[in-house]
Amino acid sequence: MRPPPLAELDLTGKELIVIGGTNGLGRAVARQAWMLGAEVTVVGRTFRDNPAERLNFLEADLSSLRAAVRLGNELPVEAADAVLFTQGIFAAKSREETGEGIERDMAVSHLSRIAMLPGLALRLGRARTGNRFPARIFIMGSPGTGELGDPADLNAERDYRAVRAHQNTVAANEALVLAGRDRWPGPDHFGLNPGPTKTDLLSNRLGRDTLANWATQALIGLLRPSPETYAERIVPVLFATDLTGQSGLMINGKGRPIRPTRGMDDVRVDEFMTASENLLRRAVG
């Protein structure tokens, strides 16, 4: 895969939608694409940038699965080239539930995505003209890291441990990428694994203003790329012509292909998709 160098990339006429793009990696990717000329729509709770031409904001509570279903049906995606799902948190020390009865990390980091996809996937990019590649759906998480999870306890009701609960979202999102081509044909589906990056992801577990969170973020900041550096690497990949026809591909923080998790076979993928869809139906009624 050989995406164009950032300095040569002109995204004028392209359209990107970033779900959860109000902070961290999503915000950095949205800003980078916008600076390169793309029309960008950011979806999330709080907009942290100044309004600007070609930079749009749609307020949404991504912890509400009923709201996510509505958003998937109503979000204008017909002219978009790509949708990037970045919304996510880390499971808290003690189990937290949304008002719909779903463990909060699972609701935000995984089920909100699967709630939106049926409504938007078949409409994505249908109004575009003259484009060289199918529309694209990118699922950000940690694919290819060996997490197989436990689809039988997707809502962490049987045995709650924060790391275990979050690992379930990791495995479920990898399954979502691998299932995408058959479940929602038309767009190409890809998984993104940026690796550890200095963001607010861990604040739900460590506490936003705690010494532990500060020290962890400082260490990550010293050892790992910043969100802005990641965005510079990944934005050219999002629009690379080389991705065409490679639905199901996983991509690391340097923009290079990685292998799916060993054991994430068709049977495991189906187990996760069935469990996810059953849990979603339970939540939205």
PDB file of C-alpha atoms in Angstrom:
ATOM      1  CA  MET A   1       0.000   0.000   0.000  1.00  0.00           C
ATOM      2  CA  ARG A   2       1.467   3.320  -1.096  1.00  0.00           C
ATOM      3  CA  PRO A   3      -0.653   6.312  -0.083  1.00  0.00           C
ATOM      4  CA  PRO A   4       0.396   9.688  -1.462  1.00  0.00           C
ATOM      5  CA  PRO A   5       2.730  11.804   0.690  1.00  0.00           C
ATOM      6  CA  LEU A   6       0.881  14.222   2.944  1.00  0.00           C
ATOM      7  CA  ALA A   7       2.449  17.231   1.209  1.00  0.00           C
ATOM      8  CA  GLU A   8       1.022  16.091  -2.130  1.00  0.00           C
ATOM      9  CA  LEU A   9      -2.465  15.244  -0.881  1.00  0.00           C
ATOM     10  CA  ASP A  10      -5.343  17.471  -1.996  1.00  0.00           C
ATOM     11  CA  LEU A  11      -8.715  16.430  -0.593  1.00  0.00           C
ATOM     12  CA  THR A  12     -10.717  19.171  -2.263  1.00  0.00           C
ATOM     13  CA  GLY A  13     -14.076  17.698  -3.240  1.00  0.00           C
ATOM     14  CA  LYS A  14     -13.800  14.800  -0.770  1.00  0.00           C
ATOM     15  CA  GLU A  15     -16.138  14.388   2.188  1.00  0.00           C
ATOM     16  CA  LEU A  16     -15.344  12.698   5.507  1.00  0.00           C
ATOM     17  CA  ILE A  17     -17.664  12.077   8.454  1.00  0.00           C
ATOM     18  CA  VAL A  18     -15.992  11.465  11.823  1.00  0.00           C
ATOM     19  CA  ILE A  19     -18.202   9.917  14.501  1.00  0.00           C
ATOM     20  CA  GLY A  20     -16.771  10.849  17.888  1.00  0.00           C
ATOM     21  CA  GLY A  21     -14.461  13.427  16.332  1.00  0.00           C
ATOM     22  CA  THR A  22     -14.722  16.015  19.097  1.00  0.00           C
ATOM     23  CA  ASN A  23     -11.573  14.973  20.970  1.00  0.00           C
ATOM     24  CA  GLY A  24      -8.386  12.924  20.731  1.00  0.00           C
ATOM     25  CA  LEU A  25      -7.657  10.948  17.589  1.00  0.00           C
ATOM     26  CA  GLY A  26     -10.982  11.660  15.919  1.00  0.00           C
ATOM     27  CA  ARG A  27     -10.546  15.390  16.332  1.00  0.00           C
ATOM     28  CA  ALA A  28      -6.975  15.251  15.003  1.00  0.00           C
ATOM     29  CA  VAL A  29      -8.027  13.245  11.940  1.00  0.00           C
ATOM     30  CA  ALA A  30     -10.960  15.565  11.268  1.00  0.00           C
ATOM     31  CA  ARG A  31      -8.755  18.652  11.441  1.00  0.00           C
ATOM     32  CA  GLN A  32      -6.046  17.124   9.239  1.00  0.00           C
ATOM     33  CA  ALA A  33      -8.542  16.155   6.536  1.00  0.00           C
ATOM     34  CA  TRP A  34     -10.141  19.605   6.729  1.00  0.00           C
ATOM     35  CA  MET A  35      -6.763  21.351   6.402  1.00  0.00           C
ATOM     36  CA  LEU A  36      -6.163  19.333   3.239  1.00  0.00           C
ATOM     37  CA  GLY A  37      -9.378  20.601   1.679  1.00  0.00           C
ATOM     38  CA  ALA A  38     -11.993  17.995   2.602  1.00  0.00           C
ATOM     39  CA  GLU A  39     -15.543  18.727   3.685  1.00  0.00           C
ATOM     40  CA  VAL A  40     -15.651  17.319   7.228  1.00  0.00           C
ATOM     41  CA  THR A  41     -18.598  16.616   9.504  1.00  0.00           C
ATOM     42  CA  VAL A  42     -17.853  15.913  13.164  1.00  0.00           C
ATOM     43  CA  VAL A  43     -20.445  14.068  15.253  1.00  0.00           C
ATOM     44  CA  GLY A  44     -20.250  14.057  19.049  1.00  0.00           C
ATOM     45  CA  ARG A  45     -21.231  15.658  22.312  1.00  0.00           C
ATOM     46  CA  THR A  46     -19.086  18.822  22.496  1.00  0.00           C
ATOM     47  CA  PHE A  47     -17.473  20.696  19.590  1.00  0.00           C
ATOM     48  CA  ARG A  48     -14.038  21.965  20.635  1.00  0.00           C
ATOM     49  CA  ASP A  49     -13.091  23.776  17.429  1.00  0.00           C
ATOM     50  CA  ASN A  50     -14.185  27.097  16.009  1.00  0.00           C
ATOM     51  CA  PRO A  51     -16.845  26.980  13.298  1.00  0.00           C
ATOM     52  CA  ALA A  52     -15.316  27.182   9.829  1.00  0.00           C
ATOM     53  CA  GLU A  53     -16.209  26.678   6.202  1.00  0.00           C
ATOM     54  CA  ARG A  54     -16.235  22.946   5.333  1.00  0.00           C
ATOM     55  CA  LEU A  55     -16.051  21.997   9.044  1.00  0.00           C
ATOM     56  CA  ASN A  56     -19.483  20.988  10.281  1.00  0.00           C
ATOM     57  CA  PHE A  57     -20.707  19.758  13.668  1.00  0.00           C
ATOM     58  CA  LEU A  58     -23.663  17.594  14.604  1.00  0.00           C
ATOM     59  CA  GLU A  59     -24.374  17.177  18.310  1.00  0.00           C
ATOM     60  CA  ALA A  60     -25.202  13.634  19.431  1.00  0.00           C
ATOM     61  CA  ASP A  61     -25.149  11.527  22.605  1.00  0.00           C
ATOM     62  CA  LEU A  62     -23.317   8.416  21.449  1.00  0.00           C
ATOM     63  CA  SER A  63     -24.012   6.539  24.695  1.00  0.00           C
ATOM     64  CA  SER A  64     -27.714   6.380  23.785  1.00  0.00           C
ATOM     65  CA  LEU A  65     -28.348   3.490  21.434  1.00  0.00           C
ATOM     66  CA  ARG A  66     -31.808   4.745  20.513  1.00  0.00           C
ATOM     67  CA  ALA A  67     -30.198   8.029  19.488  1.00  0.00           C
ATOM     68  CA  ALA A  68     -27.522   6.115  17.560  1.00  0.00           C
ATOM     69  CA  VAL A  69     -30.163   4.217  15.576  1.00  0.00           C
ATOM     70  CA  ARG A  70     -31.890   7.512  14.686  1.00  0.00           C
ATOM     71  CA  LEU A  71     -28.560   9.076  13.761  1.00  0.00           C
ATOM     72  CA  GLY A  72     -27.733   6.190  11.446  1.00  0.00           C
ATOM     73  CA  ASN A  73     -31.043   6.655   9.660  1.00  0.00           C
ATOM     74  CA  GLU A  74     -30.899  10.451   9.431  1.00  0.00           C
ATOM     75  CA  LEU A  75     -27.222  11.406   9.041  1.00  0.00           C
ATOM     76  CA  PRO A  76     -26.641  12.818   5.530  1.00  0.00           C
ATOM     77  CA  VAL A  77     -24.055  10.397   4.142  1.00  0.00           C
ATOM     78  CA  GLU A  78     -25.052  10.138   0.492  1.00  0.00           C
ATOM     79  CA  ALA A  79     -22.264  12.472  -0.684  1.00  0.00           C
ATOM     80  CA  ALA A  80     -19.614  11.216   1.754  1.00  0.00           C
ATOM     81  CA  ASP A  81     -16.541   9.291   0.660  1.00  0.00           C
ATOM     82  CA  ALA A  82     -15.842   7.787   4.085  1.00  0.00           C
ATOM     83  CA  VAL A  83     -17.214   7.446   7.602  1.00  0.00           C
ATOM     84  CA  LEU A  84     -14.766   7.004  10.466  1.00  0.00           C
ATOM     85  CA  PHE A  85     -16.020   5.649  13.798  1.00  0.00           C
ATOM     86  CA  THR A  86     -13.710   6.797  16.602  1.00  0.00           C
ATOM     87  CA  GLN A  87     -16.058   7.057  19.592  1.00  0.00           C
ATOM     88  CA  GLY A  88     -14.833   5.136  22.600  1.00  0.00           C
ATOM     89  CA  ILE A  89     -14.036   5.133  26.311  1.00  0.00           C
ATOM     90  CA  PHE A  90     -12.407   2.656  28.694  1.00  0.00           C
ATOM     91  CA  ALA A  91     -14.445   0.606  31.147  1.00  0.00           C
ATOM     92  CA  ALA A  92     -14.615   2.093  34.647  1.00  0.00           C
ATOM     93  CA  LYS A  93     -13.278   0.365  37.775  1.00  0.00           C
ATOM     94  CA  SER A  94     -16.829  -0.408  38.848  1.00  0.00           C
ATOM     95  CA  ARG A  95     -19.449  -1.421  36.332  1.00  0.00           C
ATOM     96  CA  GLU A  96     -21.436   1.496  34.935  1.00  0.00           C
ATOM     97  CA  GLU A  97     -24.683   1.191  32.995  1.00  0.00           C
ATOM     98  CA  THR A  98     -26.368   3.549  30.587  1.00  0.00           C
ATOM     99  CA  GLY A  99     -30.033   4.391  30.991  1.00  0.00           C
ATOM    100  CA  GLU A 100     -30.750   1.627  28.483  1.00  0.00           C
ATOM    101  CA  GLY A 101     -29.170  -1.044  30.705  1.00  0.00           C
ATOM    102  CA  ILE A 102     -25.917  -1.488  28.770  1.00  0.00           C
ATOM    103  CA  GLU A 103     -22.413  -1.486  30.256  1.00  0.00           C
ATOM    104  CA  ARG A 104     -21.181   1.985  29.327  1.00  0.00           C
ATOM    105  CA  ASP A 105     -17.958   1.049  27.528  1.00  0.00           C
ATOM    106  CA  MET A 106     -19.793  -1.526  25.415  1.00  0.00           C
ATOM    107  CA  ALA A 107     -22.538   0.980  24.589  1.00  0.00           C
ATOM    108  CA  VAL A 108     -20.217   3.788  23.505  1.00  0.00           C
ATOM    109  CA  SER A 109     -17.256   1.897  22.047  1.00  0.00           C
ATOM    110  CA  HIS A 110     -19.090  -0.824  20.123  1.00  0.00           C
ATOM    111  CA  LEU A 111     -22.873  -0.955  20.155  1.00  0.00           C
ATOM    112  CA  SER A 112     -23.315   2.673  19.081  1.00  0.00           C
ATOM    113  CA  ARG A 113     -21.443   1.735  15.907  1.00  0.00           C
ATOM    114  CA  ILE A 114     -23.488  -1.340  15.118  1.00  0.00           C
ATOM    115  CA  ALA A 115     -26.618   0.688  15.887  1.00  0.00           C
ATOM    116  CA  MET A 116     -25.735   3.240  13.210  1.00  0.00           C
ATOM    117  CA  LEU A 117     -24.439   0.992  10.442  1.00  0.00           C
ATOM    118  CA  PRO A 118     -27.693  -0.528   9.107  1.00  0.00           C
ATOM    119  CA  GLY A 119     -29.162   2.923   8.528  1.00  0.00           C
ATOM    120  CA  LEU A 120     -26.158   4.579   6.930  1.00  0.00           C
ATOM    121  CA  ALA A 121     -24.139   1.878   5.155  1.00  0.00           C
ATOM    122  CA  LEU A 122     -26.445   1.356   2.184  1.00  0.00           C
ATOM    123  CA  ARG A 123     -26.819   5.129   1.668  1.00  0.00           C
ATOM    124  CA  LEU A 124     -23.127   5.947   2.053  1.00  0.00           C
ATOM    125  CA  GLY A 125     -21.647   7.607  -1.025  1.00  0.00           C
ATOM    126  CA  ARG A 126     -24.607   6.858  -3.298  1.00  0.00           C
ATOM    127  CA  ALA A 127     -24.839  10.482  -4.544  1.00  0.00           C
ATOM    128  CA  ARG A 128     -21.159  10.770  -5.469  1.00  0.00           C
ATOM    129  CA  THR A 129     -20.126  11.065  -9.089  1.00  0.00           C
ATOM    130  CA  GLY A 130     -16.805  10.438 -10.771  1.00  0.00           C
ATOM    131  CA  ASN A 131     -15.183   8.676  -7.815  1.00  0.00           C
ATOM    132  CA  ARG A 132     -12.608   5.959  -8.347  1.00  0.00           C
ATOM    133  CA  PHE A 133     -13.295   3.866  -5.247  1.00  0.00           C
ATOM    134  CA  PRO A 134     -16.319   2.603  -3.276  1.00  0.00           C
ATOM    135  CA  ALA A 135     -17.284   4.522  -0.167  1.00  0.00           C
ATOM    136  CA  ARG A 136     -15.413   3.418   2.945  1.00  0.00           C
ATOM    137  CA  ILE A 137     -16.229   2.648   6.572  1.00  0.00           C
ATOM    138  CA  PHE A 138     -13.388   2.721   9.096  1.00  0.00           C
ATOM    139  CA  ILE A 139     -13.763   1.211  12.570  1.00  0.00           C
ATOM    140  CA  MET A 140     -11.137   2.472  15.018  1.00  0.00           C
ATOM    141  CA  GLY A 141     -10.186   0.142  17.863  1.00  0.00           C
ATOM    142  CA  SER A 142      -7.398  -2.336  18.509  1.00  0.00           C
ATOM    143  CA  PRO A 143      -7.784  -5.070  15.882  1.00  0.00           C
ATOM    144  CA  GLY A 144      -5.079  -7.649  15.412  1.00  0.00           C
ATOM    145  CA  THR A 145      -3.975  -7.641  19.057  1.00  0.00           C
ATOM    146  CA  GLY A 146      -5.075 -11.183  19.902  1.00  0.00           C
ATOM    147  CA  GLU A 147      -8.274 -10.349  21.784  1.00  0.00           C
ATOM    148  CA  LEU A 148     -11.004 -12.949  21.250  1.00  0.00           C
ATOM    149  CA  GLY A 149     -13.292 -11.732  24.032  1.00  0.00           C
ATOM    150  CA  ASP A 150     -16.369 -13.474  25.386  1.00  0.00           C
ATOM    151  CA  PRO A 151     -19.492 -12.948  23.282  1.00  0.00           C
ATOM    152  CA  ALA A 152     -21.517 -14.881  25.862  1.00  0.00           C
ATOM    153  CA  ASP A 153     -21.023 -12.050  28.382  1.00  0.00           C
ATOM    154  CA  LEU A 154     -21.041  -9.015  26.114  1.00  0.00           C
ATOM    155  CA  ASN A 155     -22.806  -6.847  28.693  1.00  0.00           C
ATOM    156  CA  ALA A 156     -20.378  -7.803  31.490  1.00  0.00           C
ATOM    157  CA  GLU A 157     -23.196  -9.016  33.725  1.00  0.00           C
ATOM    158  CA  ARG A 158     -21.666 -12.327  34.743  1.00  0.00           C
ATOM    159  CA  ASP A 159     -18.154 -11.285  35.735  1.00  0.00           C
ATOM    160  CA  TYR A 160     -17.204  -7.608  35.688  1.00  0.00           C
ATOM    161  CA  ARG A 161     -13.568  -6.659  35.409  1.00  0.00           C
ATOM    162  CA  ALA A 162     -12.682  -3.407  33.692  1.00  0.00           C
ATOM    163  CA  VAL A 163      -9.938  -4.766  31.451  1.00  0.00           C
ATOM    164  CA  ARG A 164     -11.999  -7.808  30.506  1.00  0.00           C
ATOM    165  CA  ALA A 165     -14.997  -5.618  29.682  1.00  0.00           C
ATOM    166  CA  HIS A 166     -12.902  -3.375  27.451  1.00  0.00           C
ATOM    167  CA  GLN A 167     -11.303  -6.367  25.740  1.00  0.00           C
ATOM    168  CA  ASN A 168     -14.797  -7.449  24.767  1.00  0.00           C
ATOM    169  CA  THR A 169     -15.303  -4.160  22.920  1.00  0.00           C
ATOM    170  CA  VAL A 170     -11.943  -4.669  21.170  1.00  0.00           C
ATOM    171  CA  ALA A 171     -12.874  -8.152  19.959  1.00  0.00           C
ATOM    172  CA  ALA A 172     -16.411  -7.113  19.037  1.00  0.00           C
ATOM    173  CA  ASN A 173     -15.151  -4.225  16.907  1.00  0.00           C
ATOM    174  CA  GLU A 174     -12.705  -6.468  15.068  1.00  0.00           C
ATOM    175  CA  ALA A 175     -15.590  -8.835  14.359  1.00  0.00           C
ATOM    176  CA  LEU A 176     -17.598  -5.865  13.106  1.00  0.00           C
ATOM    177  CA  VAL A 177     -14.935  -5.064  10.508  1.00  0.00           C
ATOM    178  CA  LEU A 178     -14.735  -8.656   9.298  1.00  0.00           C
ATOM    179  CA  ALA A 179     -18.518  -8.992   9.102  1.00  0.00           C
ATOM    180  CA  GLY A 180     -19.065  -5.662   7.372  1.00  0.00           C
ATOM    181  CA  ARG A 181     -18.640  -6.684   3.750  1.00  0.00           C
ATOM    182  CA  ASP A 182     -21.325  -9.383   3.952  1.00  0.00           C
ATOM    183  CA  ARG A 183     -23.693  -7.618   6.362  1.00  0.00           C
ATOM    184  CA  TRP A 184     -23.629  -4.210   4.679  1.00  0.00           C
ATOM    185  CA  PRO A 185     -22.386  -4.636   1.096  1.00  0.00           C
ATOM    186  CA  GLY A 186     -21.443  -1.661  -1.021  1.00  0.00           C
ATOM    187  CA  PRO A 187     -18.855   0.217   1.043  1.00  0.00           C
ATOM    188  CA  ASP A 188     -15.468  -1.280   1.846  1.00  0.00           C
ATOM    189  CA  HIS A 189     -14.904  -1.896   5.573  1.00  0.00           C
ATOM    190  CA  PHE A 190     -11.563  -1.413   7.376  1.00  0.00           C
ATOM    191  CA  GLY A 191     -10.190  -1.620  10.920  1.00  0.00           C
ATOM    192  CA  LEU A 192      -7.784   0.940  12.371  1.00  0.00           C
ATOM    193  CA  ASN A 193      -5.419   0.211  15.261  1.00  0.00           C
ATOM    194  CA  PRO A 194      -3.600   3.431  16.202  1.00  0.00           C
ATOM    195  CA  GLY A 195      -1.954   1.858  19.252  1.00  0.00           C
ATOM    196  CA  PRO A 196      -1.580   3.694  22.584  1.00  0.00           C
ATOM    197  CA  THR A 197      -1.851   7.452  22.062  1.00  0.00           C
ATOM    198  CA  LYS A 198      -2.130  10.397  24.417  1.00  0.00           C
ATOM    199  CA  THR A 199      -5.895  10.948  24.586  1.00  0.00           C
ATOM    200  CA  ASP A 200      -8.670  11.043  27.207  1.00  0.00           C
ATOM    201  CA  LEU A 201      -9.537   7.375  26.633  1.00  0.00           C
ATOM    202  CA  LEU A 202      -8.263   6.177  30.022  1.00  0.00           C
ATOM    203  CA  SER A 203      -9.809   8.974  32.077  1.00  0.00           C
ATOM    204  CA  ASN A 204     -12.976   6.933  32.630  1.00  0.00           C
ATOM    205  CA  ARG A 205     -10.898   4.268  34.376  1.00  0.00           C
ATOM    206  CA  LEU A 206      -8.116   6.276  36.046  1.00  0.00           C
ATOM    207  CA  GLY A 207     -10.065   9.461  36.764  1.00  0.00           C
ATOM    208  CA  ARG A 208      -9.735  12.610  34.673  1.00  0.00           C
ATOM    209  CA  ASP A 209      -7.780  14.691  37.203  1.00  0.00           C
ATOM    210  CA  THR A 210      -5.871  11.967  39.052  1.00  0.00           C
ATOM    211  CA  LEU A 211      -2.126  11.575  39.366  1.00  0.00           C
ATOM    212  CA  ALA A 212      -2.375   8.089  37.846  1.00  0.00           C
ATOM    213  CA  ASN A 213      -4.048   9.441  34.716  1.00  0.00           C
ATOM    214  CA  TRP A 214      -1.583  12.316  34.438  1.00  0.00           C
ATOM    215  CA  ALA A 215       1.433  10.015  34.814  1.00  0.00           C
ATOM    216  CA  THR A 216       0.067   7.475  32.334  1.00  0.00           C
ATOM    217  CA  GLN A 217      -0.656  10.131  29.733  1.00  0.00           C
ATOM    218  CA  ALA A 218       2.759  11.715  30.250  1.00  0.00           C
ATOM    219  CA  LEU A 219       4.479   8.363  29.700  1.00  0.00           C
ATOM    220  CA  ILE A 220       2.413   7.622  26.596  1.00  0.00           C
ATOM    221  CA  GLY A 221       3.200  11.105  25.317  1.00  0.00           C
ATOM    222  CA  LEU A 222       6.922  10.436  25.659  1.00  0.00           C
ATOM    223  CA  LEU A 223       6.884   7.007  24.042  1.00  0.00           C
ATOM    224  CA  ARG A 224       4.119   7.169  21.455  1.00  0.00           C
ATOM    225  CA  PRO A 225       3.086   9.444  18.572  1.00  0.00           C
ATOM    226  CA  SER A 226       0.737  12.328  19.284  1.00  0.00           C
ATOM    227  CA  PRO A 227      -2.801  12.360  17.864  1.00  0.00           C
ATOM    228  CA  GLU A 228      -1.617  14.933  15.331  1.00  0.00           C
ATOM    229  CA  THR A 229       1.238  12.696  14.164  1.00  0.00           C
ATOM    230  CA  TYR A 230      -1.147   9.771  13.842  1.00  0.00           C
ATOM    231  CA  ALA A 231      -3.525  11.919  11.793  1.00  0.00           C
ATOM    232  CA  GLU A 232      -0.721  12.931   9.438  1.00  0.00           C
ATOM    233  CA  ARG A 233       0.023   9.248   8.857  1.00  0.00           C
ATOM    234  CA  ILE A 234      -3.502   7.909   8.546  1.00  0.00           C
ATOM    235  CA  VAL A 235      -5.381  10.565   6.553  1.00  0.00           C
ATOM    236  CA  PRO A 236      -3.520   9.711   3.315  1.00  0.00           C
ATOM    237  CA  VAL A 237      -4.412   6.052   3.942  1.00  0.00           C
ATOM    238  CA  LEU A 238      -8.121   6.830   4.356  1.00  0.00           C
ATOM    239  CA  PHE A 239      -8.237   8.092   0.782  1.00  0.00           C
ATOM    240  CA  ALA A 240      -5.593   5.829  -0.805  1.00  0.00           C
ATOM    241  CA  THR A 241      -6.701   4.170  -4.036  1.00  0.00           C
ATOM    242  CA  ASP A 242      -4.732   1.063  -2.984  1.00  0.00           C
ATOM    243  CA  LEU A 243      -7.447   0.192  -0.439  1.00  0.00           C
ATOM    244  CA  THR A 244     -10.034  -0.462  -3.125  1.00  0.00           C
ATOM    245  CA  GLY A 245     -11.299  -4.030  -2.966  1.00  0.00           C
ATOM    246  CA  GLN A 246      -9.487  -4.846   0.289  1.00  0.00           C
ATOM    247  CA  SER A 247     -12.533  -4.826   2.551  1.00  0.00           C
ATOM    248  CA  GLY A 248     -11.730  -6.374   5.942  1.00  0.00           C
ATOM    249  CA  LEU A 249      -8.150  -5.071   6.015  1.00  0.00           C
ATOM    250  CA  MET A 250      -6.686  -3.992   9.379  1.00  0.00           C
ATOM    251  CA  ILE A 251      -4.267  -1.040   9.479  1.00  0.00           C
ATOM    252  CA  ASN A 252      -1.796  -0.103  12.235  1.00  0.00           C
ATOM    253  CA  GLY A 253      -0.725   3.281  13.568  1.00  0.00           C
ATOM    254  CA  LYS A 254       1.879   3.691  10.837  1.00  0.00           C
ATOM    255  CA  GLY A 255      -0.646   3.100   8.095  1.00  0.00           C
ATOM    256  CA  ARG A 256       0.544  -0.423   7.359  1.00  0.00           C
ATOM    257  CA  PRO A 257      -1.598  -3.561   6.976  1.00  0.00           C
ATOM    258  CA  ILE A 258      -1.672  -5.976   9.913  1.00  0.00           C
ATOM    259  CA  ARG A 259      -3.086  -9.465  10.289  1.00  0.00           C
ATOM    260  CA  PRO A 260      -6.427 -10.070  11.996  1.00  0.00           C
ATOM    261  CA  THR A 261      -6.395 -11.761  15.373  1.00  0.00           C
ATOM    262  CA  ARG A 262      -5.694 -15.464  15.113  1.00  0.00           C
ATOM    263  CA  GLY A 263      -8.881 -17.287  16.019  1.00  0.00           C
ATOM    264  CA  MET A 264     -11.193 -14.476  14.892  1.00  0.00           C
ATOM    265  CA  ASP A 265     -12.684 -16.827  12.319  1.00  0.00           C
ATOM    266  CA  ASP A 266     -16.145 -16.853  10.754  1.00  0.00           C
ATOM    267  CA  VAL A 267     -17.632 -18.734  13.692  1.00  0.00           C
ATOM    268  CA  ARG A 268     -16.277 -16.261  16.251  1.00  0.00           C
ATOM    269  CA  VAL A 269     -17.330 -13.306  14.127  1.00  0.00           C
ATOM    270  CA  ASP A 270     -20.878 -14.681  13.883  1.00  0.00           C
ATOM    271  CA  GLU A 271     -20.994 -15.241  17.654  1.00  0.00           C
ATOM    272  CA  PHE A 272     -20.083 -11.613  18.285  1.00  0.00           C
ATOM    273  CA  MET A 273     -22.455 -10.234  15.683  1.00  0.00           C
ATOM    274  CA  THR A 274     -25.363 -12.296  16.998  1.00  0.00           C
ATOM    275  CA  ALA A 275     -24.624 -11.287  20.598  1.00  0.00           C
ATOM    276  CA  SER A 276     -24.235  -7.628  19.623  1.00  0.00           C
ATOM    277  CA  GLU A 277     -27.474  -7.499  17.662  1.00  0.00           C
ATOM    278  CA  ASN A 278     -29.391  -9.277  20.434  1.00  0.00           C
ATOM    279  CA  LEU A 279     -28.045  -6.862  23.049  1.00  0.00           C
ATOM    280  CA  LEU A 280     -28.860  -3.892  20.826  1.00  0.00           C
ATOM    281  CA  ARG A 281     -32.444  -5.084  20.374  1.00  0.00           C
ATOM    282  CA  ARG A 282     -32.762  -5.498  24.138  1.00  0.00           C
ATOM    283  CA  ALA A 283     -31.593  -1.930  24.676  1.00  0.00           C
ATOM    284  CA  VAL A 284     -33.710  -0.150  22.089  1.00  0.00           C
ATOM    285  CA  GLY A 285     -36.826  -2.321  22.485  1.00  0.00           C
TER     286      GLY A 285
END
